[in-house]
């Protein structure tokens, strides 16, 4: 098992550019989520999904879109990147049914100039 | 919305010392979690707590779920260099619900 795989590891964007952060897991986890980590702010939940076809907003959803067409993949889209979106992004997944152990990817470091 | 406040924000301790950190919430959680993040990695689950008053250990780590369900603490005994990292508390209201994280406590260990 590869676990939770995030790509790319590093990305630099110009303001206004769009891009998609990829996340894939091979553990058949129903629940997937995206967090951003900023200095002094901890991990803040952006969007999450409890299964294919279902997504919901977290604490800081503005500026981000997600979709969940398959169980394995949960891409995060930035339609028009802003400097405030410079951050480290983590994808995490877990089983549902009362299992709270989140498995995290190794992160994507995004800089928006 | 739900917020978790962790303290202290950072700690500098000598190797071998015990460490204590805590987490308080503005609202009730029914599950409390403690994660550790090593540099350049994603967080990893250390301890999960499910009942108010519960005290759980994992090696040198001990965590407690507060009676009010609005707080939790984590103790690390006899710290070693590999304990360096960021420790996050996290809360979950109901099973299968989203998991909310605190801002973290950064632990530094002096030689």
PDB file of N, CA, C and O in Angstrom, chain A residues 3-73:
ATOM      1  N   UNK A   3      -0.505   4.174   0.654  1.00  0.00           N
ATOM      2  CA  UNK A   3      -1.111   5.073   1.634  1.00  0.00           C
ATOM      3  C   UNK A   3      -1.772   6.242   0.936  1.00  0.00           C
ATOM      4  O   UNK A   3      -2.500   6.078  -0.032  1.00  0.00           O
ATOM      5  N   UNK A   4      -1.495   7.462   1.424  1.00  0.00           N
ATOM      6  CA  UNK A   4      -2.039   8.682   0.841  1.00  0.00           C
ATOM      7  C   UNK A   4      -0.928   9.354   0.046  1.00  0.00           C
ATOM      8  O   UNK A   4       0.120   9.674   0.605  1.00  0.00           O
ATOM      9  N   UNK A   5      -1.169   9.552  -1.246  1.00  0.00           N
ATOM     10  CA  UNK A   5      -0.159  10.128  -2.129  1.00  0.00           C
ATOM     11  C   UNK A   5      -0.609  11.487  -2.616  1.00  0.00           C
ATOM     12  O   UNK A   5      -1.700  11.619  -3.183  1.00  0.00           O
ATOM     13  N   UNK A   6       0.234  12.487  -2.387  1.00  0.00           N
ATOM     14  CA  UNK A   6      -0.062  13.845  -2.836  1.00  0.00           C
ATOM     15  C   UNK A   6       0.937  14.255  -3.910  1.00  0.00           C
ATOM     16  O   UNK A   6       2.144  14.008  -3.775  1.00  0.00           O
ATOM     17  N   UNK A   7       0.436  14.919  -4.940  1.00  0.00           N
ATOM     18  CA  UNK A   7       1.313  15.513  -5.952  1.00  0.00           C
ATOM     19  C   UNK A   7       0.753  16.868  -6.365  1.00  0.00           C
ATOM     20  O   UNK A   7      -0.470  17.069  -6.367  1.00  0.00           O
ATOM     21  N   UNK A   8       1.626  17.838  -6.695  1.00  0.00           N
ATOM     22  CA  UNK A   8       3.080  17.758  -6.573  1.00  0.00           C
ATOM     23  C   UNK A   8       3.518  17.990  -5.128  1.00  0.00           C
ATOM     24  O   UNK A   8       2.698  18.305  -4.282  1.00  0.00           O
ATOM     25  N   UNK A   9       4.806  17.862  -4.853  1.00  0.00           N
ATOM     26  CA  UNK A   9       5.341  18.167  -3.531  1.00  0.00           C
ATOM     27  C   UNK A   9       5.551  19.659  -3.364  1.00  0.00           C
ATOM     28  O   UNK A   9       5.437  20.195  -2.257  1.00  0.00           O
ATOM     29  N   UNK A  10       5.932  20.321  -4.442  1.00  0.00           N
ATOM     30  CA  UNK A  10       6.181  21.762  -4.411  1.00  0.00           C
ATOM     31  C   UNK A  10       5.549  22.401  -5.654  1.00  0.00           C
ATOM     32  O   UNK A  10       5.533  21.781  -6.718  1.00  0.00           O
ATOM     33  N   UNK A  11       5.028  23.607  -5.495  1.00  0.00           N
ATOM     34  CA  UNK A  11       4.451  24.311  -6.640  1.00  0.00           C
ATOM     35  C   UNK A  11       4.542  25.803  -6.399  1.00  0.00           C
ATOM     36  O   UNK A  11       4.258  26.268  -5.294  1.00  0.00           O
ATOM     37  N   UNK A  12       4.928  26.539  -7.429  1.00  0.00           N
ATOM     38  CA  UNK A  12       4.918  27.997  -7.387  1.00  0.00           C
ATOM     39  C   UNK A  12       3.947  28.479  -8.457  1.00  0.00           C
ATOM     40  O   UNK A  12       4.018  28.052  -9.618  1.00  0.00           O
ATOM     41  N   UNK A  13       3.042  29.351  -8.062  1.00  0.00           N
ATOM     42  CA  UNK A  13       2.051  29.900  -8.988  1.00  0.00           C
ATOM     43  C   UNK A  13       2.127  31.419  -8.989  1.00  0.00           C
ATOM     44  O   UNK A  13       2.566  32.030  -8.002  1.00  0.00           O
ATOM     45  N   UNK A  14       1.640  32.001 -10.065  1.00  0.00           N
ATOM     46  CA  UNK A  14       1.446  33.446 -10.102  1.00  0.00           C
ATOM     47  C   UNK A  14      -0.005  33.744  -9.725  1.00  0.00           C
ATOM     48  O   UNK A  14      -0.907  32.903  -9.961  1.00  0.00           O
ATOM     49  N   UNK A  15      -0.219  34.895  -9.144  1.00  0.00           N
ATOM     50  CA  UNK A  15      -1.576  35.296  -8.782  1.00  0.00           C
ATOM     51  C   UNK A  15      -2.487  35.183  -9.992  1.00  0.00           C
ATOM     52  O   UNK A  15      -2.151  35.639 -11.091  1.00  0.00           O
ATOM     53  N   UNK A  16      -3.651  34.552  -9.780  1.00  0.00           N
ATOM     54  CA  UNK A  16      -4.624  34.399 -10.849  1.00  0.00           C
ATOM     55  C   UNK A  16      -4.548  33.088 -11.599  1.00  0.00           C
ATOM     56  O   UNK A  16      -5.501  32.721 -12.302  1.00  0.00           O
ATOM     57  N   UNK A  17      -3.438  32.368 -11.457  1.00  0.00           N
ATOM     58  CA  UNK A  17      -3.328  31.070 -12.121  1.00  0.00           C
ATOM     59  C   UNK A  17      -4.209  30.047 -11.417  1.00  0.00           C
ATOM     60  O   UNK A  17      -4.555  30.186 -10.248  1.00  0.00           O
ATOM     61  N   UNK A  18      -4.532  29.023 -12.155  1.00  0.00           N
ATOM     62  CA  UNK A  18      -5.313  27.927 -11.583  1.00  0.00           C
ATOM     63  C   UNK A  18      -4.454  26.675 -11.547  1.00  0.00           C
ATOM     64  O   UNK A  18      -3.510  26.529 -12.321  1.00  0.00           O
ATOM     65  N   UNK A  19      -4.777  25.805 -10.613  1.00  0.00           N
ATOM     66  CA  UNK A  19      -4.103  24.518 -10.580  1.00  0.00           C
ATOM     67  C   UNK A  19      -4.898  23.536  -9.720  1.00  0.00           C
ATOM     68  O   UNK A  19      -5.795  23.943  -8.972  1.00  0.00           O
ATOM     69  N   UNK A  20      -4.537  22.275  -9.861  1.00  0.00           N
ATOM     70  CA  UNK A  20      -5.187  21.216  -9.082  1.00  0.00           C
ATOM     71  C   UNK A  20      -4.135  20.458  -8.291  1.00  0.00           C
ATOM     72  O   UNK A  20      -3.135  20.010  -8.850  1.00  0.00           O
ATOM     73  N   UNK A  21      -4.371  20.336  -6.997  1.00  0.00           N
ATOM     74  CA  UNK A  21      -3.546  19.494  -6.136  1.00  0.00           C
ATOM     75  C   UNK A  21      -4.189  18.109  -6.109  1.00  0.00           C
ATOM     76  O   UNK A  21      -5.387  17.976  -5.836  1.00  0.00           O
ATOM     77  N   UNK A  22      -3.361  17.115  -6.388  1.00  0.00           N
ATOM     78  CA  UNK A  22      -3.886  15.761  -6.472  1.00  0.00           C
ATOM     79  C   UNK A  22      -3.714  15.012  -5.157  1.00  0.00           C
ATOM     80  O   UNK A  22      -2.723  15.197  -4.456  1.00  0.00           O
ATOM     81  N   UNK A  23      -4.689  14.175  -4.855  1.00  0.00           N
ATOM     82  CA  UNK A  23      -4.611  13.293  -3.695  1.00  0.00           C
ATOM     83  C   UNK A  23      -5.230  11.962  -4.051  1.00  0.00           C
ATOM     84  O   UNK A  23      -6.354  11.922  -4.568  1.00  0.00           O
ATOM     85  N   UNK A  24      -4.508  10.902  -3.779  1.00  0.00           N
ATOM     86  CA  UNK A  24      -5.014   9.559  -4.041  1.00  0.00           C
ATOM     87  C   UNK A  24      -4.670   8.661  -2.861  1.00  0.00           C
ATOM     88  O   UNK A  24      -3.601   8.785  -2.272  1.00  0.00           O
ATOM     89  N   UNK A  25      -5.606   7.767  -2.537  1.00  0.00           N
ATOM     90  CA  UNK A  25      -5.334   6.786  -1.474  1.00  0.00           C
ATOM     91  C   UNK A  25      -5.765   5.398  -1.965  1.00  0.00           C
ATOM     92  O   UNK A  25      -6.741   5.259  -2.716  1.00  0.00           O
ATOM     93  N   UNK A  26      -5.000   4.403  -1.521  1.00  0.00           N
ATOM     94  CA  UNK A  26      -5.245   3.030  -1.963  1.00  0.00           C
ATOM     95  C   UNK A  26      -5.682   2.123  -0.814  1.00  0.00           C
ATOM     96  O   UNK A  26      -5.454   0.923  -0.842  1.00  0.00           O
ATOM     97  N   UNK A  27      -6.287   2.731   0.207  1.00  0.00           N
ATOM     98  CA  UNK A  27      -6.705   1.980   1.393  1.00  0.00           C
ATOM     99  C   UNK A  27      -8.215   1.782   1.443  1.00  0.00           C
ATOM    100  O   UNK A  27      -8.752   1.349   2.467  1.00  0.00           O
ATOM    101  N   UNK A  28      -8.920   2.173   0.361  1.00  0.00           N
ATOM    102  CA  UNK A  28     -10.376   2.043   0.296  1.00  0.00           C
ATOM    103  C   UNK A  28     -11.063   2.844   1.409  1.00  0.00           C
ATOM    104  O   UNK A  28     -12.086   2.407   1.960  1.00  0.00           O
ATOM    105  N   UNK A  29     -10.495   4.009   1.712  1.00  0.00           N
ATOM    106  CA  UNK A  29     -11.082   4.868   2.738  1.00  0.00           C
ATOM    107  C   UNK A  29     -12.249   5.669   2.168  1.00  0.00           C
ATOM    108  O   UNK A  29     -12.135   6.288   1.112  1.00  0.00           O
ATOM    109  N   UNK A  30     -13.357   5.663   2.923  1.00  0.00           N
ATOM    110  CA  UNK A  30     -14.505   6.437   2.458  1.00  0.00           C
ATOM    111  C   UNK A  30     -14.286   7.942   2.666  1.00  0.00           C
ATOM    112  O   UNK A  30     -14.694   8.765   1.862  1.00  0.00           O
ATOM    113  N   UNK A  31     -13.687   8.275   3.783  1.00  0.00           N
ATOM    114  CA  UNK A  31     -13.542   9.680   4.178  1.00  0.00           C
ATOM    115  C   UNK A  31     -12.219  10.239   3.678  1.00  0.00           C
ATOM    116  O   UNK A  31     -11.166   9.636   3.892  1.00  0.00           O
ATOM    117  N   UNK A  32     -12.272  11.405   3.001  1.00  0.00           N
ATOM    118  CA  UNK A  32     -11.064  12.109   2.585  1.00  0.00           C
ATOM    119  C   UNK A  32     -11.230  13.586   2.884  1.00  0.00           C
ATOM    120  O   UNK A  32     -12.365  14.108   2.895  1.00  0.00           O
ATOM    121  N   UNK A  33     -10.119  14.259   3.122  1.00  0.00           N
ATOM    122  CA  UNK A  33     -10.197  15.661   3.515  1.00  0.00           C
ATOM    123  C   UNK A  33      -8.941  16.406   3.109  1.00  0.00           C
ATOM    124  O   UNK A  33      -7.902  15.792   2.867  1.00  0.00           O
ATOM    125  N   UNK A  34      -9.074  17.715   3.042  1.00  0.00           N
ATOM    126  CA  UNK A  34      -7.957  18.600   2.758  1.00  0.00           C
ATOM    127  C   UNK A  34      -7.816  19.600   3.895  1.00  0.00           C
ATOM    128  O   UNK A  34      -8.804  20.210   4.345  1.00  0.00           O
ATOM    129  N   UNK A  35      -6.548  19.765   4.357  1.00  0.00           N
ATOM    130  CA  UNK A  35      -6.217  20.762   5.370  1.00  0.00           C
ATOM    131  C   UNK A  35      -5.133  21.673   4.796  1.00  0.00           C
ATOM    132  O   UNK A  35      -4.334  21.268   3.960  1.00  0.00           O
ATOM    133  N   UNK A  36      -5.096  22.895   5.310  1.00  0.00           N
ATOM    134  CA  UNK A  36      -3.954  23.748   5.057  1.00  0.00           C
ATOM    135  C   UNK A  36      -3.266  24.063   6.374  1.00  0.00           C
ATOM    136  O   UNK A  36      -3.942  24.172   7.418  1.00  0.00           O
ATOM    137  N   UNK A  37      -1.944  24.163   6.320  1.00  0.00           N
ATOM    138  CA  UNK A  37      -1.172  24.436   7.529  1.00  0.00           C
ATOM    139  C   UNK A  37      -0.376  25.708   7.325  1.00  0.00           C
ATOM    140  O   UNK A  37       0.446  25.811   6.418  1.00  0.00           O
ATOM    141  N   UNK A  38      -0.631  26.668   8.188  1.00  0.00           N
ATOM    142  CA  UNK A  38       0.068  27.943   8.152  1.00  0.00           C
ATOM    143  C   UNK A  38       0.726  28.178   9.503  1.00  0.00           C
ATOM    144  O   UNK A  38       0.192  27.741  10.538  1.00  0.00           O
ATOM    145  N   UNK A  39       1.865  28.876   9.527  1.00  0.00           N
ATOM    146  CA  UNK A  39       2.571  29.118  10.800  1.00  0.00           C
ATOM    147  C   UNK A  39       1.650  29.746  11.835  1.00  0.00           C
ATOM    148  O   UNK A  39       0.990  30.747  11.570  1.00  0.00           O
ATOM    149  N   UNK A  40       1.606  29.153  13.008  1.00  0.00           N
ATOM    150  CA  UNK A  40       0.802  29.690  14.090  1.00  0.00           C
ATOM    151  C   UNK A  40      -0.690  29.452  13.963  1.00  0.00           C
ATOM    152  O   UNK A  40      -1.461  29.861  14.838  1.00  0.00           O
ATOM    153  N   UNK A  41      -1.102  28.795  12.874  1.00  0.00           N
ATOM    154  CA  UNK A  41      -2.549  28.589  12.666  1.00  0.00           C
ATOM    155  C   UNK A  41      -2.940  27.125  12.753  1.00  0.00           C
ATOM    156  O   UNK A  41      -4.126  26.800  12.688  1.00  0.00           O
ATOM    157  N   UNK A  42      -1.996  26.243  12.868  1.00  0.00           N
ATOM    158  CA  UNK A  42      -2.319  24.830  12.943  1.00  0.00           C
ATOM    159  C   UNK A  42      -2.847  24.293  11.631  1.00  0.00           C
ATOM    160  O   UNK A  42      -2.541  24.809  10.551  1.00  0.00           O
ATOM    161  N   UNK A  43      -3.663  23.260  11.713  1.00  0.00           N
ATOM    162  CA  UNK A  43      -4.260  22.628  10.540  1.00  0.00           C
ATOM    163  C   UNK A  43      -5.714  23.070  10.447  1.00  0.00           C
ATOM    164  O   UNK A  43      -6.491  22.842  11.367  1.00  0.00           O
ATOM    165  N   UNK A  44      -6.071  23.671   9.340  1.00  0.00           N
ATOM    166  CA  UNK A  44      -7.449  24.125   9.160  1.00  0.00           C
ATOM    167  C   UNK A  44      -8.098  23.342   8.023  1.00  0.00           C
ATOM    168  O   UNK A  44      -7.544  23.218   6.943  1.00  0.00           O
ATOM    169  N   UNK A  45      -9.292  22.848   8.288  1.00  0.00           N
ATOM    170  CA  UNK A  45     -10.009  21.995   7.351  1.00  0.00           C
ATOM    171  C   UNK A  45     -10.599  22.835   6.217  1.00  0.00           C
ATOM    172  O   UNK A  45     -11.323  23.806   6.464  1.00  0.00           O
ATOM    173  N   UNK A  46     -10.307  22.440   4.977  1.00  0.00           N
ATOM    174  CA  UNK A  46     -10.796  23.179   3.810  1.00  0.00           C
ATOM    175  C   UNK A  46     -12.104  22.554   3.300  1.00  0.00           C
ATOM    176  O   UNK A  46     -13.144  23.191   3.262  1.00  0.00           O
ATOM    177  N   UNK A  47     -12.016  21.305   2.875  1.00  0.00           N
ATOM    178  CA  UNK A  47     -13.174  20.540   2.410  1.00  0.00           C
ATOM    179  C   UNK A  47     -12.994  19.091   2.839  1.00  0.00           C
ATOM    180  O   UNK A  47     -11.880  18.649   3.072  1.00  0.00           O
ATOM    181  N   UNK A  48     -14.106  18.371   2.898  1.00  0.00           N
ATOM    182  CA  UNK A  48     -14.013  16.957   3.194  1.00  0.00           C
ATOM    183  C   UNK A  48     -15.099  16.199   2.447  1.00  0.00           C
ATOM    184  O   UNK A  48     -16.053  16.800   1.924  1.00  0.00           O
ATOM    185  N   UNK A  49     -14.942  14.889   2.406  1.00  0.00           N
ATOM    186  CA  UNK A  49     -15.887  14.039   1.680  1.00  0.00           C
ATOM    187  C   UNK A  49     -16.040  12.730   2.439  1.00  0.00           C
ATOM    188  O   UNK A  49     -15.056  12.121   2.856  1.00  0.00           O
ATOM    189  N   UNK A  50     -17.291  12.295   2.622  1.00  0.00           N
ATOM    190  CA  UNK A  50     -17.536  11.031   3.329  1.00  0.00           C
ATOM    191  C   UNK A  50     -17.768   9.875   2.372  1.00  0.00           C
ATOM    192  O   UNK A  50     -18.051   8.757   2.810  1.00  0.00           O
ATOM    193  N   UNK A  51     -17.648  10.151   1.073  1.00  0.00           N
ATOM    194  CA  UNK A  51     -17.783   9.083   0.095  1.00  0.00           C
ATOM    195  C   UNK A  51     -17.890   9.653  -1.303  1.00  0.00           C
ATOM    196  O   UNK A  51     -18.083  10.872  -1.476  1.00  0.00           O
ATOM    197  N   UNK A  52     -17.767   8.796  -2.297  1.00  0.00           N
ATOM    198  CA  UNK A  52     -17.846   9.239  -3.687  1.00  0.00           C
ATOM    199  C   UNK A  52     -19.158   9.968  -3.942  1.00  0.00           C
ATOM    200  O   UNK A  52     -20.227   9.508  -3.526  1.00  0.00           O
ATOM    201  N   UNK A  53     -19.045  11.129  -4.586  1.00  0.00           N
ATOM    202  CA  UNK A  53     -20.215  11.931  -4.911  1.00  0.00           C
ATOM    203  C   UNK A  53     -20.675  12.879  -3.810  1.00  0.00           C
ATOM    204  O   UNK A  53     -21.627  13.640  -4.002  1.00  0.00           O
ATOM    205  N   UNK A  54     -20.002  12.834  -2.654  1.00  0.00           N
ATOM    206  CA  UNK A  54     -20.418  13.667  -1.510  1.00  0.00           C
ATOM    207  C   UNK A  54     -19.255  14.525  -1.050  1.00  0.00           C
ATOM    208  O   UNK A  54     -18.172  14.005  -0.763  1.00  0.00           O
ATOM    209  N   UNK A  55     -19.446  15.843  -1.022  1.00  0.00           N
ATOM    210  CA  UNK A  55     -18.421  16.735  -0.481  1.00  0.00           C
ATOM    211  C   UNK A  55     -19.087  17.750   0.434  1.00  0.00           C
ATOM    212  O   UNK A  55     -20.296  18.013   0.319  1.00  0.00           O
ATOM    213  N   UNK A  56     -18.298  18.321   1.333  1.00  0.00           N
ATOM    214  CA  UNK A  56     -18.826  19.322   2.252  1.00  0.00           C
ATOM    215  C   UNK A  56     -17.727  20.297   2.617  1.00  0.00           C
ATOM    216  O   UNK A  56     -16.530  19.988   2.476  1.00  0.00           O
ATOM    217  N   UNK A  57     -18.141  21.485   3.074  1.00  0.00           N
ATOM    218  CA  UNK A  57     -17.174  22.524   3.400  1.00  0.00           C
ATOM    219  C   UNK A  57     -16.634  22.340   4.805  1.00  0.00           C
ATOM    220  O   UNK A  57     -17.346  21.919   5.719  1.00  0.00           O
ATOM    221  N   UNK A  58     -15.360  22.736   4.964  1.00  0.00           N
ATOM    222  CA  UNK A  58     -14.750  22.747   6.273  1.00  0.00           C
ATOM    223  C   UNK A  58     -14.731  24.150   6.843  1.00  0.00           C
ATOM    224  O   UNK A  58     -15.665  24.928   6.651  1.00  0.00           O
ATOM    225  N   UNK A  59     -13.636  24.492   7.531  1.00  0.00           N
ATOM    226  CA  UNK A  59     -13.516  25.785   8.196  1.00  0.00           C
ATOM    227  C   UNK A  59     -13.164  26.922   7.239  1.00  0.00           C
ATOM    228  O   UNK A  59     -13.573  28.055   7.435  1.00  0.00           O
ATOM    229  N   UNK A  60     -12.354  26.640   6.207  1.00  0.00           N
ATOM    230  CA  UNK A  60     -11.844  27.682   5.316  1.00  0.00           C
ATOM    231  C   UNK A  60     -12.020  27.272   3.858  1.00  0.00           C
ATOM    232  O   UNK A  60     -11.044  27.082   3.130  1.00  0.00           O
ATOM    233  N   UNK A  61     -13.245  27.147   3.352  1.00  0.00           N
ATOM    234  CA  UNK A  61     -13.471  26.620   2.008  1.00  0.00           C
ATOM    235  C   UNK A  61     -13.314  27.623   0.864  1.00  0.00           C
ATOM    236  O   UNK A  61     -13.174  27.226  -0.296  1.00  0.00           O
ATOM    237  N   UNK A  62     -13.353  28.931   1.189  1.00  0.00           N
ATOM    238  CA  UNK A  62     -13.392  29.937   0.124  1.00  0.00           C
ATOM    239  C   UNK A  62     -12.129  29.914  -0.726  1.00  0.00           C
ATOM    240  O   UNK A  62     -11.019  29.910  -0.216  1.00  0.00           O
ATOM    241  N   UNK A  63     -12.331  29.920  -2.065  1.00  0.00           N
ATOM    242  CA  UNK A  63     -11.211  29.920  -2.993  1.00  0.00           C
ATOM    243  C   UNK A  63     -10.795  28.537  -3.444  1.00  0.00           C
ATOM    244  O   UNK A  63      -9.865  28.397  -4.247  1.00  0.00           O
ATOM    245  N   UNK A  64     -11.478  27.517  -2.919  1.00  0.00           N
ATOM    246  CA  UNK A  64     -11.129  26.133  -3.237  1.00  0.00           C
ATOM    247  C   UNK A  64     -12.376  25.350  -3.679  1.00  0.00           C
ATOM    248  O   UNK A  64     -13.451  25.543  -3.130  1.00  0.00           O
ATOM    249  N   UNK A  65     -12.181  24.479  -4.667  1.00  0.00           N
ATOM    250  CA  UNK A  65     -13.233  23.557  -5.082  1.00  0.00           C
ATOM    251  C   UNK A  65     -12.725  22.131  -4.975  1.00  0.00           C
ATOM    252  O   UNK A  65     -11.524  21.870  -5.133  1.00  0.00           O
ATOM    253  N   UNK A  66     -13.646  21.217  -4.704  1.00  0.00           N
ATOM    254  CA  UNK A  66     -13.292  19.798  -4.669  1.00  0.00           C
ATOM    255  C   UNK A  66     -14.377  19.001  -5.383  1.00  0.00           C
ATOM    256  O   UNK A  66     -15.486  19.474  -5.580  1.00  0.00           O
ATOM    257  N   UNK A  67     -14.019  17.792  -5.747  1.00  0.00           N
ATOM    258  CA  UNK A  67     -14.980  16.838  -6.279  1.00  0.00           C
ATOM    259  C   UNK A  67     -14.520  15.450  -5.849  1.00  0.00           C
ATOM    260  O   UNK A  67     -13.346  15.230  -5.526  1.00  0.00           O
ATOM    261  N   UNK A  68     -15.447  14.509  -5.824  1.00  0.00           N
ATOM    262  CA  UNK A  68     -15.105  13.142  -5.414  1.00  0.00           C
ATOM    263  C   UNK A  68     -15.850  12.179  -6.345  1.00  0.00           C
ATOM    264  O   UNK A  68     -16.929  11.684  -6.055  1.00  0.00           O
ATOM    265  N   UNK A  69     -15.247  11.956  -7.507  1.00  0.00           N
ATOM    266  CA  UNK A  69     -15.887  11.085  -8.488  1.00  0.00           C
ATOM    267  C   UNK A  69     -15.545   9.611  -8.243  1.00  0.00           C
ATOM    268  O   UNK A  69     -16.283   8.717  -8.688  1.00  0.00           O
ATOM    269  N   UNK A  70     -14.453   9.353  -7.541  1.00  0.00           N
ATOM    270  CA  UNK A  70     -14.090   7.980  -7.203  1.00  0.00           C
ATOM    271  C   UNK A  70     -13.733   7.907  -5.728  1.00  0.00           C
ATOM    272  O   UNK A  70     -13.451   8.931  -5.100  1.00  0.00           O
ATOM    273  N   UNK A  71     -13.712   6.717  -5.171  1.00  0.00           N
ATOM    274  CA  UNK A  71     -13.322   6.551  -3.776  1.00  0.00           C
ATOM    275  C   UNK A  71     -11.856   6.918  -3.573  1.00  0.00           C
ATOM    276  O   UNK A  71     -11.480   7.441  -2.537  1.00  0.00           O
ATOM    277  N   UNK A  72     -11.022   6.652  -4.583  1.00  0.00           N
ATOM    278  CA  UNK A  72      -9.589   6.789  -4.425  1.00  0.00           C
ATOM    279  C   UNK A  72      -9.078   8.227  -4.500  1.00  0.00           C
ATOM    280  O   UNK A  72      -8.052   8.553  -3.921  1.00  0.00           O
ATOM    281  N   UNK A  73      -9.745   9.089  -5.259  1.00  0.00           N
ATOM    282  CA  UNK A  73      -9.170  10.401  -5.575  1.00  0.00           C
ATOM    283  C   UNK A  73      -9.993  11.549  -5.011  1.00  0.00           C
ATOM    284  O   UNK A  73     -11.238  11.517  -5.032  1.00  0.00           O
TER     285      UNK A  73
END
